[in-house]
Amino acid sequence: FVDALALGLLAQAGDDPLALSDMLVLLPTRRACRSLREAFLRQADGKAMLLPRMQPVGDVDEEELVLTAPGSAAGALAELTDLPPAISETERLLLLTGLVKAQRNQQAKSDPALDPIGPDQALLLARELGRLLDQVQTEGLSLDRLDGQVPELYADHWGVTLDFLNIIRTAWPAHLAESGLMDPAERRNRLLLSQAELWRESPPTHPVIAAGSTGSIPATAHLIATVANLPQGMVVLPGLDRVLAQEDWGAVVEDATHPQHGMAVLLQKLEVTRADVLDWPDAGTGPDRTARRLCARRQRRSAGVAWRSPAGWMNRPSRMCNGWLPHRNRQRRKWPRNACGRFWKPPARPQPW
């Protein structure tokens, strides 16, 4: 992907040696930035060139936001980006461990059936609480409505779980407010929304390319949608299947485990269809690439429609139920079944060597 991306960006730059350095390329991770940098070096064949500015899509420079904001939005952005520093993962884990241990020991004093927990058990529970907190904040959700999710007719252990989650609902936000810190996921979301607001108010004069990201994080998807609407913005989707049947694509949208699900949801957010997406200039259309794409497209079919094979007979349930297996000389051979009802195939003959 990075080699094709580098070739396409070089083709857009043309003969202007400074055109490439004016571009801003947003990539999913720092590792992707290093890979793209190495891809440019491979394409340059040892020649010196000015590379574009590459940064992960989640890294936002808050000082740049305030300095480059227009007059109408400078005050709002300055207030929005004047955020508390993010708490470190180690500090948060240790503080949550103390809160978990204190809550359980307090419950053990009032209820003789409960035993106090040690630091090791509290550490494991605190780690899971941190993961849940990151997931909730990444999805832009809130824990405020948990009270209505556990009616009184439920078993008592549901209420115990709800009391345990009060650590990150009440005790943890109070501790962050007192210490002047902020969760990393929440801070990242605020900065991404600030960047999107800035670009809407004052579109950049240089090209901005968001490549390789499917917008799995809602704040990232919002920023990608903003990039797509910029005058010089461009979104490069990694391996979008544009020829899959429409009924199969509908199953992809509903299947959260499908590899194309993230791009399907992103296209819905962008309010575009697959037919509106153009091919990348250097994606390659040779016979080898066409065969690989056909194989990959068949592998990516959703489980609900995977039995419909283009060949017409492969993966058909009736063949497997009847015990028919294809032979390499295209003759039908029916293998007998063993006592367990499974197919039995005679062992291969030993080779003379």
mmCIF file of C-alpha atoms in Angstrom:
data_model
loop_
_atom_site.group_PDB
_atom_site.id
_atom_site.type_symbol
_atom_site.label_atom_id
_atom_site.label_comp_id
_atom_site.label_asym_id
_atom_site.label_seq_id
_atom_site.Cartn_x
_atom_site.Cartn_y
_atom_site.Cartn_z
ATOM 1 C CA PHE A 1 0.000 0.000 0.000
ATOM 2 C CA VAL A 2 2.743 2.488 0.896
ATOM 3 C CA ASP A 3 4.602 1.830 -2.378
ATOM 4 C CA ALA A 4 1.464 2.523 -4.416
ATOM 5 C CA LEU A 5 0.758 5.596 -2.272
ATOM 6 C CA ALA A 6 4.287 6.932 -2.831
ATOM 7 C CA LEU A 7 4.051 6.397 -6.595
ATOM 8 C CA GLY A 8 0.712 8.185 -6.748
ATOM 9 C CA LEU A 9 1.950 11.169 -4.743
ATOM 10 C CA LEU A 10 5.054 11.423 -6.924
ATOM 11 C CA ALA A 11 2.850 11.378 -10.012
ATOM 12 C CA GLN A 12 0.745 14.204 -8.603
ATOM 13 C CA ALA A 13 3.841 16.246 -7.778
ATOM 14 C CA GLY A 14 5.097 15.951 -11.337
ATOM 15 C CA ASP A 15 8.333 17.723 -12.169
ATOM 16 C CA ASP A 16 7.994 20.323 -9.425
ATOM 17 C CA PRO A 17 10.535 19.397 -6.717
ATOM 18 C CA LEU A 18 8.710 21.537 -4.131
ATOM 19 C CA ALA A 19 5.188 20.247 -4.780
ATOM 20 C CA LEU A 20 5.757 17.116 -2.736
ATOM 21 C CA SER A 21 6.981 19.040 0.297
ATOM 22 C CA ASP A 22 3.754 21.084 0.379
ATOM 23 C CA MET A 23 1.637 17.992 1.034
ATOM 24 C CA LEU A 24 0.440 16.829 4.442
ATOM 25 C CA VAL A 25 -0.137 13.069 4.625
ATOM 26 C CA LEU A 26 -2.154 11.718 7.561
ATOM 27 C CA LEU A 27 -1.464 8.045 8.259
ATOM 28 C CA PRO A 28 -2.853 5.647 10.892
ATOM 29 C CA THR A 29 0.312 5.161 12.975
ATOM 30 C CA ARG A 30 3.916 6.284 13.347
ATOM 31 C CA ARG A 31 4.997 2.967 11.895
ATOM 32 C CA ALA A 32 3.007 3.737 8.753
ATOM 33 C CA CYS A 33 4.817 7.074 8.525
ATOM 34 C CA ARG A 34 8.173 5.295 8.645
ATOM 35 C CA SER A 35 7.030 2.794 6.031
ATOM 36 C CA LEU A 36 5.923 5.570 3.669
ATOM 37 C CA ARG A 37 9.209 7.383 4.187
ATOM 38 C CA GLU A 38 11.085 4.207 3.238
ATOM 39 C CA ALA A 39 8.817 3.755 0.218
ATOM 40 C CA PHE A 40 9.745 7.232 -1.027
ATOM 41 C CA LEU A 41 13.419 6.335 -0.639
ATOM 42 C CA ARG A 42 12.896 3.198 -2.725
ATOM 43 C CA GLN A 43 11.130 5.140 -5.452
ATOM 44 C CA ALA A 44 13.794 7.876 -5.468
ATOM 45 C CA ASP A 45 16.503 5.318 -6.287
ATOM 46 C CA GLY A 46 19.065 7.093 -4.146
ATOM 47 C CA LYS A 47 18.234 10.615 -5.322
ATOM 48 C CA ALA A 48 17.629 13.437 -2.854
ATOM 49 C CA MET A 49 14.085 14.743 -2.546
ATOM 50 C CA LEU A 50 11.952 16.842 -0.224
ATOM 51 C CA LEU A 51 9.409 14.521 1.353
ATOM 52 C CA PRO A 52 5.885 15.533 2.367
ATOM 53 C CA ARG A 53 5.020 16.147 5.987
ATOM 54 C CA MET A 54 3.800 12.854 7.437
ATOM 55 C CA GLN A 55 2.085 12.483 10.788
ATOM 56 C CA PRO A 56 -0.279 10.033 12.480
ATOM 57 C CA VAL A 57 -3.888 11.051 12.181
ATOM 58 C CA GLY A 58 -4.259 11.099 15.971
ATOM 59 C CA ASP A 59 -1.306 13.459 16.615
ATOM 60 C CA VAL A 60 -2.516 17.045 16.737
ATOM 61 C CA ASP A 61 -0.288 20.011 17.593
ATOM 62 C CA GLU A 62 -2.431 22.148 19.896
ATOM 63 C CA GLU A 63 -0.103 25.156 19.692
ATOM 64 C CA GLU A 64 -0.420 25.136 15.923
ATOM 65 C CA LEU A 65 -4.210 25.024 16.275
ATOM 66 C CA VAL A 66 -4.275 28.253 18.251
ATOM 67 C CA LEU A 67 -1.663 30.037 16.130
ATOM 68 C CA THR A 68 -3.307 29.199 12.793
ATOM 69 C CA ALA A 69 -6.932 29.702 13.879
ATOM 70 C CA PRO A 70 -8.840 32.513 12.153
ATOM 71 C CA GLY A 71 -10.049 35.495 14.143
ATOM 72 C CA SER A 72 -13.628 34.251 14.388
ATOM 73 C CA ALA A 73 -12.615 30.922 15.924
ATOM 74 C CA ALA A 74 -9.384 31.771 17.718
ATOM 75 C CA GLY A 75 -11.032 32.342 21.100
ATOM 76 C CA ALA A 76 -13.107 29.161 20.988
ATOM 77 C CA LEU A 77 -10.186 27.077 19.809
ATOM 78 C CA ALA A 78 -7.873 28.563 22.424
ATOM 79 C CA GLU A 79 -10.346 27.618 25.125
ATOM 80 C CA LEU A 80 -10.870 24.172 23.632
ATOM 81 C CA THR A 81 -7.202 23.352 23.202
ATOM 82 C CA ASP A 82 -6.186 24.702 26.613
ATOM 83 C CA LEU A 83 -6.660 21.217 27.989
ATOM 84 C CA PRO A 84 -5.145 19.601 31.066
ATOM 85 C CA PRO A 85 -2.224 17.263 30.412
ATOM 86 C CA ALA A 86 -2.955 13.591 29.848
ATOM 87 C CA ILE A 87 -2.359 11.248 32.742
ATOM 88 C CA SER A 88 0.197 8.524 32.106
ATOM 89 C CA GLU A 89 -0.913 4.909 31.783
ATOM 90 C CA THR A 90 1.200 3.779 34.741
ATOM 91 C CA GLU A 91 -0.096 6.490 37.052
ATOM 92 C CA ARG A 92 -3.677 5.800 36.091
ATOM 93 C CA LEU A 93 -3.228 2.073 36.671
ATOM 94 C CA LEU A 94 -1.772 2.600 40.126
ATOM 95 C CA LEU A 95 -4.474 5.093 41.130
ATOM 96 C CA LEU A 96 -7.264 2.815 39.893
ATOM 97 C CA THR A 97 -5.687 -0.059 41.799
ATOM 98 C CA GLY A 98 -5.904 1.955 45.005
ATOM 99 C CA LEU A 99 -9.535 2.875 44.338
ATOM 100 C CA VAL A 100 -10.495 -0.730 43.605
ATOM 101 C CA LYS A 101 -8.790 -2.028 46.743
ATOM 102 C CA ALA A 102 -10.317 0.671 48.940
ATOM 103 C CA GLN A 103 -13.849 0.001 47.665
ATOM 104 C CA ARG A 104 -13.608 -3.769 48.107
ATOM 105 C CA ASN A 105 -12.092 -3.540 51.565
ATOM 106 C CA GLN A 106 -14.829 -1.116 52.631
ATOM 107 C CA GLN A 107 -17.458 -3.565 51.371
ATOM 108 C CA ALA A 108 -15.715 -6.432 53.193
ATOM 109 C CA LYS A 109 -16.003 -4.567 56.502
ATOM 110 C CA SER A 110 -19.790 -4.237 56.160
ATOM 111 C CA ASP A 111 -20.396 -7.689 54.649
ATOM 112 C CA PRO A 112 -18.718 -10.655 56.381
ATOM 113 C CA ALA A 113 -19.325 -12.828 53.284
ATOM 114 C CA LEU A 114 -16.818 -10.763 51.293
ATOM 115 C CA ASP A 115 -13.081 -11.132 51.690
ATOM 116 C CA PRO A 116 -10.584 -8.304 51.230
ATOM 117 C CA ILE A 117 -8.509 -8.469 48.059
ATOM 118 C CA GLY A 118 -4.788 -8.127 47.708
ATOM 119 C CA PRO A 119 -2.812 -5.770 45.465
ATOM 120 C CA ASP A 120 -2.475 -8.389 42.714
ATOM 121 C CA GLN A 121 -6.223 -8.868 42.305
ATOM 122 C CA ALA A 122 -6.840 -5.141 42.551
ATOM 123 C CA LEU A 123 -4.247 -4.543 39.821
ATOM 124 C CA LEU A 124 -5.970 -6.947 37.437
ATOM 125 C CA LEU A 125 -9.374 -5.343 38.055
ATOM 126 C CA ALA A 126 -7.903 -1.861 37.631
ATOM 127 C CA ARG A 127 -6.384 -2.823 34.289
ATOM 128 C CA GLU A 128 -9.781 -3.997 33.020
ATOM 129 C CA LEU A 129 -11.391 -0.791 34.270
ATOM 130 C CA GLY A 130 -8.807 1.233 32.356
ATOM 131 C CA ARG A 131 -9.527 -0.699 29.168
ATOM 132 C CA LEU A 132 -13.259 -0.157 29.580
ATOM 133 C CA LEU A 133 -12.710 3.546 30.185
ATOM 134 C CA ASP A 134 -10.572 3.875 27.050
ATOM 135 C CA GLN A 135 -13.143 2.021 24.958
ATOM 136 C CA VAL A 136 -16.048 4.145 26.186
ATOM 137 C CA GLN A 137 -14.170 7.415 25.596
ATOM 138 C CA THR A 138 -12.868 6.290 22.202
ATOM 139 C CA GLU A 139 -16.406 5.594 21.016
ATOM 140 C CA GLY A 140 -17.568 8.953 22.359
ATOM 141 C CA LEU A 141 -20.013 7.359 24.814
ATOM 142 C CA SER A 142 -20.880 8.023 28.434
ATOM 143 C CA LEU A 143 -21.515 5.961 31.565
ATOM 144 C CA ASP A 144 -24.201 8.279 32.912
ATOM 145 C CA ARG A 145 -27.131 6.060 31.962
ATOM 146 C CA LEU A 146 -25.955 2.842 33.597
ATOM 147 C CA ASP A 147 -28.439 3.189 36.446
ATOM 148 C CA GLY A 148 -31.361 2.387 34.173
ATOM 149 C CA GLN A 149 -29.654 -0.642 32.655
ATOM 150 C CA VAL A 150 -30.016 -2.828 35.772
ATOM 151 C CA PRO A 151 -33.663 -3.124 36.872
ATOM 152 C CA GLU A 152 -34.541 -4.352 40.336
ATOM 153 C CA LEU A 153 -35.831 -7.675 39.003
ATOM 154 C CA TYR A 154 -32.308 -8.648 37.934
ATOM 155 C CA ALA A 155 -30.061 -10.779 40.130
ATOM 156 C CA ASP A 156 -28.085 -9.135 42.918
ATOM 157 C CA HIS A 157 -24.726 -9.564 41.187
ATOM 158 C CA TRP A 158 -25.811 -7.058 38.535
ATOM 159 C CA GLY A 159 -26.072 -4.432 41.238
ATOM 160 C CA VAL A 160 -22.651 -5.424 42.559
ATOM 161 C CA THR A 161 -21.214 -4.891 39.091
ATOM 162 C CA LEU A 162 -22.887 -1.505 38.872
ATOM 163 C CA ASP A 163 -21.403 -0.493 42.224
ATOM 164 C CA PHE A 164 -17.992 -1.575 40.978
ATOM 165 C CA LEU A 165 -18.340 0.602 37.866
ATOM 166 C CA ASN A 166 -19.022 3.594 40.103
ATOM 167 C CA ILE A 167 -15.252 3.806 40.460
ATOM 168 C CA ILE A 168 -14.909 5.162 36.916
ATOM 169 C CA ARG A 169 -18.260 6.943 37.009
ATOM 170 C CA THR A 170 -17.796 9.101 40.104
ATOM 171 C CA ALA A 171 -14.550 8.498 41.980
ATOM 172 C CA TRP A 172 -12.242 8.654 38.968
ATOM 173 C CA PRO A 173 -13.635 11.865 37.378
ATOM 174 C CA ALA A 174 -13.453 13.545 40.786
ATOM 175 C CA HIS A 175 -9.814 12.547 41.147
ATOM 176 C CA LEU A 176 -8.959 13.854 37.647
ATOM 177 C CA ALA A 177 -10.652 17.180 38.361
ATOM 178 C CA GLU A 178 -8.786 17.518 41.642
ATOM 179 C CA SER A 179 -5.384 16.668 40.154
ATOM 180 C CA GLY A 180 -5.861 18.720 36.959
ATOM 181 C CA LEU A 181 -5.333 15.791 34.589
ATOM 182 C CA MET A 182 -7.264 14.211 31.745
ATOM 183 C CA ASP A 183 -7.669 10.746 30.249
ATOM 184 C CA PRO A 184 -5.580 10.247 27.076
ATOM 185 C CA ALA A 185 -8.484 9.030 24.920
ATOM 186 C CA GLU A 186 -10.723 11.964 25.869
ATOM 187 C CA ARG A 187 -7.920 14.443 25.250
ATOM 188 C CA ARG A 188 -7.186 12.944 21.842
ATOM 189 C CA ASN A 189 -10.846 13.182 20.848
ATOM 190 C CA ARG A 190 -11.006 16.846 21.865
ATOM 191 C CA LEU A 191 -7.899 17.686 19.842
ATOM 192 C CA LEU A 192 -9.153 15.837 16.763
ATOM 193 C CA LEU A 193 -12.460 17.698 16.905
ATOM 194 C CA SER A 194 -10.526 20.955 17.269
ATOM 195 C CA GLN A 195 -8.458 20.174 14.193
ATOM 196 C CA ALA A 196 -11.570 19.398 12.173
ATOM 197 C CA GLU A 197 -13.212 22.653 13.321
ATOM 198 C CA LEU A 198 -10.126 24.634 12.352
ATOM 199 C CA TRP A 199 -9.986 23.171 8.860
ATOM 200 C CA ARG A 200 -13.688 23.851 8.339
ATOM 201 C CA GLU A 201 -13.291 27.479 9.395
ATOM 202 C CA SER A 202 -10.020 28.030 7.534
ATOM 203 C CA PRO A 203 -9.213 25.389 4.874
ATOM 204 C CA PRO A 204 -5.454 24.889 4.415
ATOM 205 C CA THR A 205 -3.866 26.104 1.203
ATOM 206 C CA HIS A 206 -1.748 22.970 0.821
ATOM 207 C CA PRO A 207 -2.923 19.455 -0.126
ATOM 208 C CA VAL A 208 -4.051 17.236 2.755
ATOM 209 C CA ILE A 209 -4.172 13.468 2.149
ATOM 210 C CA ALA A 210 -5.694 11.069 4.687
ATOM 211 C CA ALA A 211 -4.454 7.630 3.638
ATOM 212 C CA GLY A 212 -4.787 4.153 5.083
ATOM 213 C CA SER A 213 -7.233 4.970 7.872
ATOM 214 C CA THR A 214 -10.742 3.521 7.943
ATOM 215 C CA GLY A 215 -12.067 5.819 10.667
ATOM 216 C CA SER A 216 -12.587 3.135 13.306
ATOM 217 C CA ILE A 217 -12.479 5.890 15.953
ATOM 218 C CA PRO A 218 -15.472 8.274 15.651
ATOM 219 C CA ALA A 219 -13.311 11.384 16.157
ATOM 220 C CA THR A 220 -10.908 10.164 13.459
ATOM 221 C CA ALA A 221 -13.801 9.490 11.095
ATOM 222 C CA HIS A 222 -15.032 13.049 11.720
ATOM 223 C CA LEU A 223 -11.602 14.416 10.818
ATOM 224 C CA ILE A 224 -11.429 12.261 7.669
ATOM 225 C CA ALA A 225 -14.847 13.541 6.607
ATOM 226 C CA THR A 226 -13.540 17.070 7.036
ATOM 227 C CA VAL A 227 -10.474 16.271 4.914
ATOM 228 C CA ALA A 228 -12.701 14.872 2.159
ATOM 229 C CA ASN A 229 -14.581 18.191 1.955
ATOM 230 C CA LEU A 230 -11.455 20.382 1.804
ATOM 231 C CA PRO A 231 -10.671 22.121 -1.520
ATOM 232 C CA GLN A 232 -7.364 20.236 -1.716
ATOM 233 C CA GLY A 233 -8.313 17.315 0.486
ATOM 234 C CA MET A 234 -8.108 13.677 -0.507
ATOM 235 C CA VAL A 235 -8.951 10.389 1.217
ATOM 236 C CA VAL A 236 -7.162 7.224 0.100
ATOM 237 C CA LEU A 237 -8.928 4.035 1.184
ATOM 238 C CA PRO A 238 -6.771 0.911 1.564
ATOM 239 C CA GLY A 239 -8.097 -1.834 -0.710
ATOM 240 C CA LEU A 240 -11.750 -0.846 -1.066
ATOM 241 C CA ASP A 241 -13.722 -3.554 -2.870
ATOM 242 C CA ARG A 242 -15.687 -1.607 -5.481
ATOM 243 C CA VAL A 243 -16.958 -4.582 -7.525
ATOM 244 C CA LEU A 244 -18.571 -6.657 -4.789
ATOM 245 C CA ALA A 245 -22.265 -7.239 -5.430
ATOM 246 C CA GLN A 246 -24.587 -4.767 -3.757
ATOM 247 C CA GLU A 247 -26.397 -7.435 -1.736
ATOM 248 C CA ASP A 248 -23.028 -8.674 -0.501
ATOM 249 C CA TRP A 249 -21.996 -5.107 0.367
ATOM 250 C CA GLY A 250 -25.133 -4.701 2.441
ATOM 251 C CA ALA A 251 -24.076 -7.744 4.460
ATOM 252 C CA VAL A 252 -20.628 -6.188 4.905
ATOM 253 C CA VAL A 253 -22.187 -3.063 6.419
ATOM 254 C CA GLU A 254 -24.042 -5.191 8.970
ATOM 255 C CA ASP A 255 -21.102 -7.500 9.766
ATOM 256 C CA ALA A 256 -18.809 -5.710 12.246
ATOM 257 C CA THR A 257 -16.171 -8.462 11.933
ATOM 258 C CA HIS A 258 -15.725 -8.083 8.167
ATOM 259 C CA PRO A 259 -12.415 -6.462 7.066
ATOM 260 C CA GLN A 260 -14.302 -4.034 4.829
ATOM 261 C CA HIS A 261 -16.808 -3.021 7.507
ATOM 262 C CA GLY A 262 -14.826 0.030 8.640
ATOM 263 C CA MET A 263 -14.624 1.437 5.126
ATOM 264 C CA ALA A 264 -18.300 0.697 4.518
ATOM 265 C CA VAL A 265 -19.276 2.693 7.602
ATOM 266 C CA LEU A 266 -16.853 5.469 6.632
ATOM 267 C CA LEU A 267 -18.429 5.745 3.169
ATOM 268 C CA GLN A 268 -21.827 6.101 4.807
ATOM 269 C CA LYS A 269 -20.477 8.899 6.985
ATOM 270 C CA LEU A 270 -18.984 10.594 3.922
ATOM 271 C CA GLU A 271 -22.332 10.155 2.105
ATOM 272 C CA VAL A 272 -20.679 8.650 -0.965
ATOM 273 C CA THR A 273 -21.044 5.312 -2.704
ATOM 274 C CA ARG A 274 -18.396 2.932 -3.954
ATOM 275 C CA ALA A 275 -19.075 4.097 -7.497
ATOM 276 C CA ASP A 276 -17.942 7.608 -6.500
ATOM 277 C CA VAL A 277 -14.519 6.337 -5.418
ATOM 278 C CA LEU A 278 -11.835 6.601 -8.093
ATOM 279 C CA ASP A 279 -8.897 4.261 -8.619
ATOM 280 C CA TRP A 280 -5.538 5.373 -7.279
ATOM 281 C CA PRO A 281 -3.238 6.403 -10.156
ATOM 282 C CA ASP A 282 -0.669 3.663 -9.520
ATOM 283 C CA ALA A 283 -2.811 0.866 -8.138
ATOM 284 C CA GLY A 284 -1.774 -1.543 -10.905
ATOM 285 C CA THR A 285 -4.080 -3.338 -13.353
ATOM 286 C CA GLY A 286 -1.927 -6.142 -14.715
ATOM 287 C CA PRO A 287 -3.173 -9.741 -15.024
ATOM 288 C CA ASP A 288 -1.377 -10.774 -11.830
ATOM 289 C CA ARG A 289 -3.005 -7.949 -9.871
ATOM 290 C CA THR A 290 -6.413 -8.767 -11.371
ATOM 291 C CA ALA A 291 -6.156 -12.417 -10.339
ATOM 292 C CA ARG A 292 -5.048 -11.467 -6.831
ATOM 293 C CA ARG A 293 -7.936 -9.029 -6.481
ATOM 294 C CA LEU A 294 -10.424 -11.671 -7.639
ATOM 295 C CA CYS A 295 -9.073 -14.162 -5.101
ATOM 296 C CA ALA A 296 -9.089 -11.595 -2.299
ATOM 297 C CA ARG A 297 -12.600 -10.471 -3.188
ATOM 298 C CA ARG A 298 -13.924 -14.016 -2.940
ATOM 299 C CA GLN A 299 -12.207 -14.470 0.398
ATOM 300 C CA ARG A 300 -13.740 -11.262 1.751
ATOM 301 C CA ARG A 301 -17.311 -12.274 1.036
ATOM 302 C CA SER A 302 -19.512 -12.160 4.075
ATOM 303 C CA ALA A 303 -20.362 -15.444 5.769
ATOM 304 C CA GLY A 304 -24.048 -15.012 4.993
ATOM 305 C CA VAL A 305 -23.455 -15.031 1.228
ATOM 306 C CA ALA A 306 -20.186 -16.971 0.962
ATOM 307 C CA TRP A 307 -21.943 -20.135 -0.258
ATOM 308 C CA ARG A 308 -22.901 -18.449 -3.541
ATOM 309 C CA SER A 309 -19.833 -19.190 -5.625
ATOM 310 C CA PRO A 310 -19.284 -17.584 -9.051
ATOM 311 C CA ALA A 311 -18.341 -21.012 -10.404
ATOM 312 C CA GLY A 312 -21.865 -22.215 -9.631
ATOM 313 C CA TRP A 313 -21.017 -25.429 -7.833
ATOM 314 C CA MET A 314 -18.198 -24.865 -5.355
ATOM 315 C CA ASN A 315 -19.214 -24.567 -1.700
ATOM 316 C CA ARG A 316 -22.744 -25.638 -2.563
ATOM 317 C CA PRO A 317 -24.336 -27.261 0.509
ATOM 318 C CA SER A 318 -25.975 -30.066 -1.509
ATOM 319 C CA ARG A 319 -22.619 -31.339 -2.714
ATOM 320 C CA MET A 320 -21.205 -31.575 0.787
ATOM 321 C CA CYS A 321 -24.359 -33.156 2.190
ATOM 322 C CA ASN A 322 -24.319 -35.847 -0.479
ATOM 323 C CA GLY A 323 -20.665 -36.541 0.102
ATOM 324 C CA TRP A 324 -19.505 -35.515 -3.378
ATOM 325 C CA LEU A 325 -15.990 -34.170 -3.608
ATOM 326 C CA PRO A 326 -14.423 -32.784 -6.794
ATOM 327 C CA HIS A 327 -11.615 -34.837 -8.312
ATOM 328 C CA ARG A 328 -8.739 -33.309 -10.193
ATOM 329 C CA ASN A 329 -9.716 -35.109 -13.402
ATOM 330 C CA ARG A 330 -13.226 -33.614 -13.025
ATOM 331 C CA GLN A 331 -14.787 -36.978 -12.281
ATOM 332 C CA ARG A 332 -17.194 -37.355 -9.408
ATOM 333 C CA ARG A 333 -16.107 -39.752 -6.714
ATOM 334 C CA LYS A 334 -18.165 -40.549 -3.668
ATOM 335 C CA TRP A 335 -16.030 -41.505 -0.698
ATOM 336 C CA PRO A 336 -17.592 -43.920 1.800
ATOM 337 C CA ARG A 337 -18.308 -42.855 5.356
ATOM 338 C CA ASN A 338 -16.736 -44.325 8.464
ATOM 339 C CA ALA A 339 -18.527 -45.366 11.644
ATOM 340 C CA CYS A 340 -18.583 -41.772 12.936
ATOM 341 C CA GLY A 341 -20.370 -40.560 9.811
ATOM 342 C CA ARG A 342 -17.332 -38.723 8.444
ATOM 343 C CA PHE A 343 -15.792 -39.012 5.032
ATOM 344 C CA TRP A 344 -13.212 -41.757 4.757
ATOM 345 C CA LYS A 345 -10.450 -41.466 2.215
ATOM 346 C CA PRO A 346 -7.962 -44.240 1.566
ATOM 347 C CA PRO A 347 -4.415 -43.414 2.671
ATOM 348 C CA ALA A 348 -1.951 -42.267 0.076
ATOM 349 C CA ARG A 349 0.384 -44.904 -1.326
ATOM 350 C CA PRO A 350 3.986 -44.657 -0.101
ATOM 351 C CA GLN A 351 6.364 -43.281 -2.682
ATOM 352 C CA PRO A 352 9.313 -45.429 -3.767
ATOM 353 C CA TRP A 353 11.793 -42.765 -2.729
#
